CSV table of C-alpha atoms in Angstrom, one decimal:
chain,number,residue,atom,x,y,z
B,1,UNK,CA,-1.4,24.6,11.0
B,2,UNK,CA,-1.8,23.1,14.7
B,3,UNK,CA,1.2,21.5,15.8
B,4,UNK,CA,3.6,22.6,13.8
B,5,UNK,CA,6.1,22.6,16.6
B,6,UNK,CA,5.1,18.4,16.6
B,7,UNK,CA,6.2,18.5,12.8
B,8,UNK,CA,8.9,19.9,12.8
B,9,UNK,CA,10.0,17.5,15.4
B,10,UNK,CA,8.9,14.1,14.2
B,11,UNK,CA,10.6,15.5,10.9
B,12,UNK,CA,14.3,16.6,13.3
B,13,UNK,CA,14.4,13.0,14.2
B,14,UNK,CA,13.3,10.6,10.5
B,15,UNK,CA,16.4,13.1,9.1
B,16,UNK,CA,18.0,11.7,12.0
B,17,UNK,CA,16.8,8.1,11.0
B,18,UNK,CA,18.3,8.5,7.3
B,19,UNK,CA,21.2,9.3,8.6
B,20,UNK,CA,20.7,6.0,10.7
B,21,UNK,CA,20.1,4.3,7.3
B,22,UNK,CA,23.0,5.6,6.0
B,23,UNK,CA,25.4,4.5,8.4
B,24,UNK,CA,24.0,0.5,8.4
B,25,UNK,CA,24.2,0.0,4.6
B,26,UNK,CA,27.9,2.0,5.1
B,27,UNK,CA,28.3,-1.1,8.2
B,28,UNK,CA,27.2,-3.3,5.4
B,29,UNK,CA,24.1,-4.7,8.1
B,30,UNK,CA,22.7,-7.5,7.8
B,31,UNK,CA,19.8,-6.7,4.9
B,32,UNK,CA,16.3,-7.8,6.5
B,33,UNK,CA,17.1,-5.6,10.0
B,34,UNK,CA,17.7,-1.9,7.3
B,35,UNK,CA,14.9,-3.4,5.4
B,36,UNK,CA,12.7,-3.1,9.3
B,37,UNK,CA,14.7,0.5,9.4
B,38,UNK,CA,13.4,1.8,6.6
B,39,UNK,CA,10.1,0.6,7.1
B,40,UNK,CA,9.8,2.3,10.3
B,41,UNK,CA,10.9,5.5,8.6
B,42,UNK,CA,7.7,5.1,5.9
B,43,UNK,CA,5.9,4.5,8.6
B,44,UNK,CA,6.9,7.9,10.4
B,45,UNK,CA,6.8,9.6,7.3
B,46,UNK,CA,3.1,8.3,6.9
B,47,UNK,CA,2.0,9.9,10.6
B,48,UNK,CA,3.2,13.1,9.4
B,49,UNK,CA,1.1,13.0,6.1
B,50,UNK,CA,-1.4,12.6,8.2
B,51,UNK,CA,-1.3,15.1,10.3
B,52,UNK,CA,-0.5,17.9,7.2
B,53,UNK,CA,-4.2,16.3,6.2
B,54,UNK,CA,-6.3,16.5,9.4
B,55,UNK,CA,-5.8,20.6,9.2
B,56,UNK,CA,-6.5,19.6,5.2
B,57,UNK,CA,-9.4,18.2,5.7
B,58,UNK,CA,-10.5,20.4,8.0
B,59,UNK,CA,-10.0,23.6,5.9
B,60,UNK,CA,-11.8,22.0,2.5
B,61,UNK,CA,-13.9,20.6,5.2
B,62,UNK,CA,-15.6,23.7,6.4
B,63,UNK,CA,-15.4,25.5,2.8
B,64,UNK,CA,-17.0,22.9,1.6
B,65,UNK,CA,-20.4,23.3,3.7
B,66,UNK,CA,-19.7,26.7,3.3
B,67,UNK,CA,-20.1,27.2,0.0
B,68,UNK,CA,-23.6,27.7,-1.2
B,69,UNK,CA,-22.9,25.5,-4.5
B,70,UNK,CA,-23.8,22.1,-3.9
B,71,UNK,CA,-21.6,21.1,-7.0
B,72,UNK,CA,-18.7,23.1,-5.5
B,73,UNK,CA,-18.9,21.2,-2.6
B,74,UNK,CA,-19.1,18.0,-4.4
B,75,UNK,CA,-15.9,19.1,-6.5
B,76,UNK,CA,-13.9,20.1,-3.6
B,77,UNK,CA,-14.6,16.3,-1.7
B,78,UNK,CA,-13.8,14.1,-5.0
B,79,UNK,CA,-10.5,16.6,-4.7
B,80,UNK,CA,-9.9,15.8,-0.8
B,81,UNK,CA,-10.7,11.9,-1.5
B,82,UNK,CA,-8.6,11.9,-4.3
B,83,UNK,CA,-5.2,13.6,-2.5
B,84,UNK,CA,-6.3,11.1,0.1
B,85,UNK,CA,-6.1,7.8,-1.9
B,86,UNK,CA,-3.3,9.1,-3.2
B,87,UNK,CA,-1.1,10.1,-0.2
B,88,UNK,CA,-2.6,7.1,2.8
B,89,UNK,CA,-1.2,3.9,-0.1
U,1,UNK,CA,-26.7,6.3,-1.9
U,2,UNK,CA,-25.4,8.3,-4.5
U,3,UNK,CA,-24.8,6.0,-7.9
U,4,UNK,CA,-26.0,3.2,-5.4
U,5,UNK,CA,-26.6,1.7,-9.6
U,6,UNK,CA,-24.1,2.1,-10.8
U,7,UNK,CA,-21.8,0.6,-6.9
U,8,UNK,CA,-24.5,-2.6,-7.9
U,9,UNK,CA,-23.4,-2.5,-11.4
U,10,UNK,CA,-19.3,-3.0,-10.4
U,11,UNK,CA,-19.6,-5.5,-7.5
U,12,UNK,CA,-22.3,-7.4,-10.2
U,13,UNK,CA,-18.3,-7.7,-12.3
U,14,UNK,CA,-16.0,-7.9,-10.1
U,15,UNK,CA,-18.0,-11.1,-9.0
U,16,UNK,CA,-17.1,-12.1,-12.4
U,17,UNK,CA,-13.5,-11.6,-12.3
U,18,UNK,CA,-13.4,-13.3,-9.6
U,19,UNK,CA,-15.0,-16.3,-11.4
U,20,UNK,CA,-12.3,-15.6,-13.6
U,21,UNK,CA,-9.4,-16.3,-11.5
U,22,UNK,CA,-10.5,-19.3,-10.1
U,23,UNK,CA,-11.0,-20.8,-13.6
U,24,UNK,CA,-7.4,-19.8,-14.3
U,25,UNK,CA,-6.0,-20.5,-11.4
U,26,UNK,CA,-8.2,-24.8,-12.1
U,27,UNK,CA,-6.5,-24.6,-15.7
U,28,UNK,CA,-2.8,-23.7,-14.6
U,29,UNK,CA,-2.4,-20.6,-15.8
U,30,UNK,CA,0.6,-18.7,-16.2
U,31,UNK,CA,1.5,-16.8,-12.8
U,32,UNK,CA,1.9,-14.0,-13.3
U,33,UNK,CA,-0.9,-13.6,-16.1
U,34,UNK,CA,-3.0,-14.4,-12.6
U,35,UNK,CA,-1.3,-12.1,-10.4
U,36,UNK,CA,-2.2,-9.8,-12.7
U,37,UNK,CA,-6.2,-10.3,-12.5
U,38,UNK,CA,-6.2,-10.4,-9.2
U,39,UNK,CA,-4.5,-6.5,-9.1
U,40,UNK,CA,-6.8,-5.4,-10.7
U,41,UNK,CA,-9.8,-7.0,-9.1
U,42,UNK,CA,-8.6,-5.2,-6.2
U,43,UNK,CA,-8.2,-1.8,-7.8
U,44,UNK,CA,-11.8,-2.7,-8.7
U,45,UNK,CA,-12.0,-2.9,-5.1
U,46,UNK,CA,-10.5,-0.2,-4.0
U,47,UNK,CA,-12.4,2.3,-6.5
U,48,UNK,CA,-15.8,1.0,-5.1
U,49,UNK,CA,-14.7,1.8,-1.1
U,50,UNK,CA,-13.7,5.4,-2.9
U,51,UNK,CA,-17.3,5.5,-3.4
U,52,UNK,CA,-18.5,4.7,-0.2
U,53,UNK,CA,-15.8,7.1,0.8
U,54,UNK,CA,-17.4,10.1,-0.7
U,55,UNK,CA,-20.5,9.5,0.7
U,56,UNK,CA,-19.3,9.2,4.1
U,57,UNK,CA,-17.4,12.1,4.3
U,58,UNK,CA,-19.6,14.0,2.2
U,59,UNK,CA,-22.2,13.1,5.4
U,60,UNK,CA,-19.3,13.6,7.8
U,61,UNK,CA,-18.2,16.7,6.9
U,62,UNK,CA,-21.7,18.8,7.0
U,63,UNK,CA,-22.1,17.2,10.9
U,64,UNK,CA,-18.9,18.0,12.0
U,65,UNK,CA,-19.8,21.3,10.6
U,66,UNK,CA,-23.0,21.9,12.1
U,67,UNK,CA,-21.7,20.5,16.1
U,68,UNK,CA,-21.5,23.2,17.9
U,69,UNK,CA,-19.2,21.9,19.6
U,70,UNK,CA,-15.4,21.3,17.5
U,71,UNK,CA,-13.8,19.3,19.9
U,72,UNK,CA,-16.6,17.0,18.2
U,73,UNK,CA,-15.3,17.9,15.3
U,74,UNK,CA,-12.0,17.5,15.6
U,75,UNK,CA,-13.0,14.1,16.8
U,76,UNK,CA,-15.0,12.9,13.2
U,77,UNK,CA,-12.2,14.4,11.7
U,78,UNK,CA,-10.0,11.7,13.0
U,79,UNK,CA,-12.0,9.5,12.8
U,80,UNK,CA,-12.6,9.4,9.7
U,81,UNK,CA,-8.9,9.4,8.2
U,82,UNK,CA,-9.2,6.7,10.9
U,83,UNK,CA,-11.0,5.2,8.4
U,84,UNK,CA,-9.1,6.4,5.2
U,85,UNK,CA,-6.1,5.9,6.3
U,86,UNK,CA,-7.6,2.3,7.0
U,87,UNK,CA,-8.9,1.5,3.4
U,88,UNK,CA,-7.1,2.9,1.6
U,89,UNK,CA,-3.9,1.0,1.2
K,1,UNK,CA,0.6,-25.4,-8.4
K,2,UNK,CA,1.1,-26.8,-4.3
K,3,UNK,CA,-2.4,-26.8,-2.7
K,4,UNK,CA,-4.4,-26.2,-6.1
K,5,UNK,CA,-7.4,-27.0,-4.2
K,6,UNK,CA,-6.8,-24.6,-1.2
K,7,UNK,CA,-6.1,-21.9,-3.8
K,8,UNK,CA,-10.0,-23.0,-6.0
K,9,UNK,CA,-12.0,-23.1,-2.0
K,10,UNK,CA,-10.3,-18.8,-1.2
K,11,UNK,CA,-11.1,-18.1,-4.2
K,12,UNK,CA,-14.8,-19.6,-4.0
K,13,UNK,CA,-15.4,-17.7,-0.2
K,14,UNK,CA,-13.6,-14.9,-1.8
K,15,UNK,CA,-16.7,-14.6,-4.6
K,16,UNK,CA,-19.1,-15.5,-2.0
K,17,UNK,CA,-17.4,-13.0,0.4
K,18,UNK,CA,-18.6,-10.0,-3.0
K,19,UNK,CA,-21.5,-11.2,-2.9
K,20,UNK,CA,-22.2,-10.4,0.0
K,21,UNK,CA,-21.2,-7.0,-0.1
K,22,UNK,CA,-23.5,-6.0,-3.2
K,23,UNK,CA,-26.1,-7.1,0.0
K,24,UNK,CA,-24.7,-4.7,2.3
K,25,UNK,CA,-24.0,-2.2,-0.1
K,26,UNK,CA,-28.4,-3.5,-1.5
K,27,UNK,CA,-30.1,-2.5,2.3
K,28,UNK,CA,-27.7,0.2,2.4
K,29,UNK,CA,-25.6,-0.8,5.2
K,30,UNK,CA,-23.2,2.3,7.5
K,31,UNK,CA,-20.2,2.7,5.5
K,32,UNK,CA,-18.1,2.1,7.9
K,33,UNK,CA,-19.1,-1.4,7.5
K,34,UNK,CA,-18.6,-1.3,4.4
K,35,UNK,CA,-15.7,-1.2,3.8
K,36,UNK,CA,-13.8,-3.0,7.1
K,37,UNK,CA,-15.9,-6.3,4.6
K,38,UNK,CA,-13.7,-5.4,1.1
K,39,UNK,CA,-10.5,-4.5,3.3
K,40,UNK,CA,-11.3,-8.7,4.6
K,41,UNK,CA,-11.5,-9.3,1.3
K,42,UNK,CA,-8.4,-7.3,-0.5
K,43,UNK,CA,-6.5,-9.5,2.4
K,44,UNK,CA,-8.1,-12.7,1.1
K,45,UNK,CA,-6.6,-11.6,-2.6
K,46,UNK,CA,-3.3,-11.0,-1.7
K,47,UNK,CA,-3.0,-14.3,-0.1
K,48,UNK,CA,-3.5,-15.9,-2.6
K,49,UNK,CA,-1.8,-13.8,-4.3
K,50,UNK,CA,0.9,-14.7,-2.5
K,51,UNK,CA,0.5,-18.5,-3.0
K,52,UNK,CA,1.1,-17.8,-6.6
K,53,UNK,CA,3.8,-16.2,-5.8
K,54,UNK,CA,5.4,-18.6,-3.0
K,55,UNK,CA,4.9,-21.4,-6.4
K,56,UNK,CA,6.4,-18.8,-9.0
K,57,UNK,CA,9.7,-17.8,-6.4
K,58,UNK,CA,9.9,-21.1,-6.0
K,59,UNK,CA,10.0,-21.2,-9.8
K,60,UNK,CA,12.2,-18.5,-10.8
K,61,UNK,CA,15.1,-19.0,-8.8
K,62,UNK,CA,15.3,-22.6,-9.9
K,63,UNK,CA,16.1,-21.7,-13.8
K,64,UNK,CA,18.6,-18.2,-12.5
K,65,UNK,CA,20.6,-20.9,-10.5
K,66,UNK,CA,20.8,-23.2,-12.8
K,67,UNK,CA,21.5,-21.3,-15.3
K,68,UNK,CA,24.9,-20.5,-16.2
K,69,UNK,CA,24.9,-17.2,-17.4
K,70,UNK,CA,25.1,-14.8,-14.9
K,71,UNK,CA,23.6,-11.6,-16.0
K,72,UNK,CA,20.4,-14.3,-16.4
K,73,UNK,CA,20.3,-14.7,-13.5
K,74,UNK,CA,20.0,-11.4,-12.2
K,75,UNK,CA,17.9,-10.2,-15.2
K,76,UNK,CA,15.5,-13.3,-13.5
K,77,UNK,CA,15.9,-11.5,-9.6
K,78,UNK,CA,14.7,-8.1,-11.5
K,79,UNK,CA,12.0,-9.3,-13.0
K,80,UNK,CA,10.5,-11.6,-9.8
K,81,UNK,CA,11.2,-7.9,-7.7
K,82,UNK,CA,9.5,-5.8,-10.0
K,83,UNK,CA,7.0,-8.6,-10.4
K,84,UNK,CA,6.4,-8.3,-7.0
K,85,UNK,CA,6.7,-5.3,-5.5
K,86,UNK,CA,3.9,-4.5,-8.7
K,87,UNK,CA,1.1,-7.0,-6.9
K,88,UNK,CA,2.8,-7.1,-3.2
K,89,UNK,CA,1.2,-3.2,-2.6
C,1,UNK,CA,26.1,-5.8,-1.1
C,2,UNK,CA,26.6,-4.7,-5.5
C,3,UNK,CA,26.1,-1.0,-6.4
C,4,UNK,CA,26.6,0.1,-2.6
C,5,UNK,CA,28.0,3.8,-3.6
C,6,UNK,CA,24.3,4.1,-5.5
C,7,UNK,CA,22.8,3.6,-2.1
C,8,UNK,CA,24.5,5.7,0.3
C,9,UNK,CA,23.9,7.8,-2.6
C,10,UNK,CA,20.1,8.3,-2.5
C,11,UNK,CA,20.0,8.1,1.1
C,12,UNK,CA,21.9,10.9,1.4
C,13,UNK,CA,19.8,13.2,-0.9
C,14,UNK,CA,16.5,11.4,1.1
C,15,UNK,CA,18.5,13.2,4.3
C,16,UNK,CA,18.4,16.3,1.8
C,17,UNK,CA,14.5,15.7,0.6
C,18,UNK,CA,13.8,15.5,4.6
C,19,UNK,CA,15.3,19.1,5.7
C,20,UNK,CA,13.3,19.8,1.9
C,21,UNK,CA,9.7,18.9,3.7
C,22,UNK,CA,11.7,20.4,7.7
C,23,UNK,CA,11.9,23.8,5.9
C,24,UNK,CA,8.2,23.4,3.7
C,25,UNK,CA,6.4,23.3,6.8
C,26,UNK,CA,8.1,25.6,8.8
C,27,UNK,CA,7.1,28.1,6.1
C,28,UNK,CA,3.8,26.9,6.5
C,29,UNK,CA,2.9,26.3,2.4
C,30,UNK,CA,0.6,24.5,1.8
C,31,UNK,CA,-0.4,20.9,2.1
C,32,UNK,CA,-1.2,18.9,-0.9
C,33,UNK,CA,1.8,20.4,-2.1
C,34,UNK,CA,4.2,19.1,1.2
C,35,UNK,CA,2.1,15.6,1.1
C,36,UNK,CA,3.4,15.4,-2.3
C,37,UNK,CA,7.1,15.9,-1.6
C,38,UNK,CA,6.3,13.6,1.4
C,39,UNK,CA,5.6,11.0,-1.0
C,40,UNK,CA,9.1,11.7,-3.2
C,41,UNK,CA,10.3,11.1,-0.1
C,42,UNK,CA,8.7,7.7,0.7
C,43,UNK,CA,9.2,6.2,-3.5
C,44,UNK,CA,12.5,6.8,-3.0
C,45,UNK,CA,13.6,5.1,0.7
C,46,UNK,CA,11.2,2.2,-0.4
C,47,UNK,CA,13.5,2.3,-3.7
C,48,UNK,CA,16.8,1.6,-1.6
C,49,UNK,CA,14.7,-0.6,0.5
C,50,UNK,CA,14.3,-2.0,-3.9
C,51,UNK,CA,17.7,-2.2,-4.3
C,52,UNK,CA,18.7,-4.8,-0.9
C,53,UNK,CA,16.6,-6.5,-2.0
C,54,UNK,CA,17.5,-7.7,-4.7
C,55,UNK,CA,21.0,-8.5,-3.0
C,56,UNK,CA,18.8,-10.6,-1.0
C,57,UNK,CA,17.3,-12.6,-2.4
C,58,UNK,CA,20.3,-14.0,-4.8
C,59,UNK,CA,21.2,-15.2,-1.5
C,60,UNK,CA,18.5,-16.1,-0.8
C,61,UNK,CA,17.9,-18.2,-3.6
C,62,UNK,CA,21.1,-19.8,-3.4
C,63,UNK,CA,21.4,-20.6,-0.8
C,64,UNK,CA,18.0,-22.9,-1.2
C,65,UNK,CA,19.0,-24.0,-4.4
C,66,UNK,CA,22.3,-25.3,-2.3
C,67,UNK,CA,20.4,-26.5,0.5
C,68,UNK,CA,19.7,-30.6,-0.4
C,69,UNK,CA,16.7,-30.6,2.2
C,70,UNK,CA,13.8,-29.3,0.4
C,71,UNK,CA,11.8,-27.8,4.0
C,72,UNK,CA,14.7,-26.2,4.4
C,73,UNK,CA,14.4,-24.5,0.7
C,74,UNK,CA,10.7,-24.2,1.4
C,75,UNK,CA,10.9,-21.9,4.5
C,76,UNK,CA,13.4,-19.8,3.1
C,77,UNK,CA,10.6,-18.8,-0.5
C,78,UNK,CA,8.5,-18.3,2.9
C,79,UNK,CA,9.9,-16.0,5.4
C,80,UNK,CA,11.6,-14.2,1.7
C,81,UNK,CA,8.5,-13.4,0.6
C,82,UNK,CA,7.4,-12.4,3.9
C,83,UNK,CA,9.7,-10.4,4.7
C,84,UNK,CA,8.9,-8.8,0.5
C,85,UNK,CA,5.5,-8.4,0.9
C,86,UNK,CA,5.6,-7.1,4.9
C,87,UNK,CA,7.8,-4.3,3.3
C,88,UNK,CA,7.0,-3.4,-0.5
C,89,UNK,CA,3.8,-2.1,0.9
């Protein structure tokens, strides 16, 4: 995978953010402030997912194009879109 | 575009659904019922978008792979993901 | 409903936007341009949904608070959140 | 806050899930499998957010209704919707 180290570092940071959330709830901080923090963790996770998707897209595209079978290529595009639409939400 | 007729038919149906929404609001129907109907139009639009994305993905993948320049290919994957992540939400 | 006229006008405009989408697909316009247009219709529908939700929220909050039964109030909040989380996506 | 302990436990579990993600990336597991896991963490965070929102909604509704000033109540509903629509996505 490209940028494996960068992805691992991001996940370490996300783990720290989740611990921060735990502390905020424990200290009974103001709800909207905690919600902002939750959204920030979710954006960070989305960015990690997108990074992984980039690698997967390159891999699938290469396989689809190299396949002689155009039906197989179409099926692969469809599967890839299924995956992205599910996880990009 | 593949399935152009199918996409055009779906859009006709969506237009009818929006007219139905207009009627529901005009008749002051129960809010949650109207919201269900709005979600159904949004899902239908999402499906149309995904259909278009399938065509675009095939087109981009072919171009990216055929390009001799791997930087250009990477940039195209990134642009494609940008597009999908924005519209798949 | 508050602003019923405003909501009806928005829905008229959305109907026109969907007709515009039909035309774009028919003329085989560039995919990403059509996708931008689809997103704009979806945002417009989301705004209509939110307007309806405002009315519904006021109505539910009033009912929940006036109810003597705190369990009934809690159930109403939960139902309302269920509704919003489903349609705000 | 209601169910403070339950929310804290959920956050502990989410922290563990993020550590699991780190391991999966480190072991270079299959991309789609990691993406499924990311989505599961995101759903878990969304559930925590919703729990907090329940408390906040009850609090706001009570304040809005008790306020003598109907403009203030309307503004509070609008602010609450702003918050929910932003974080329910």
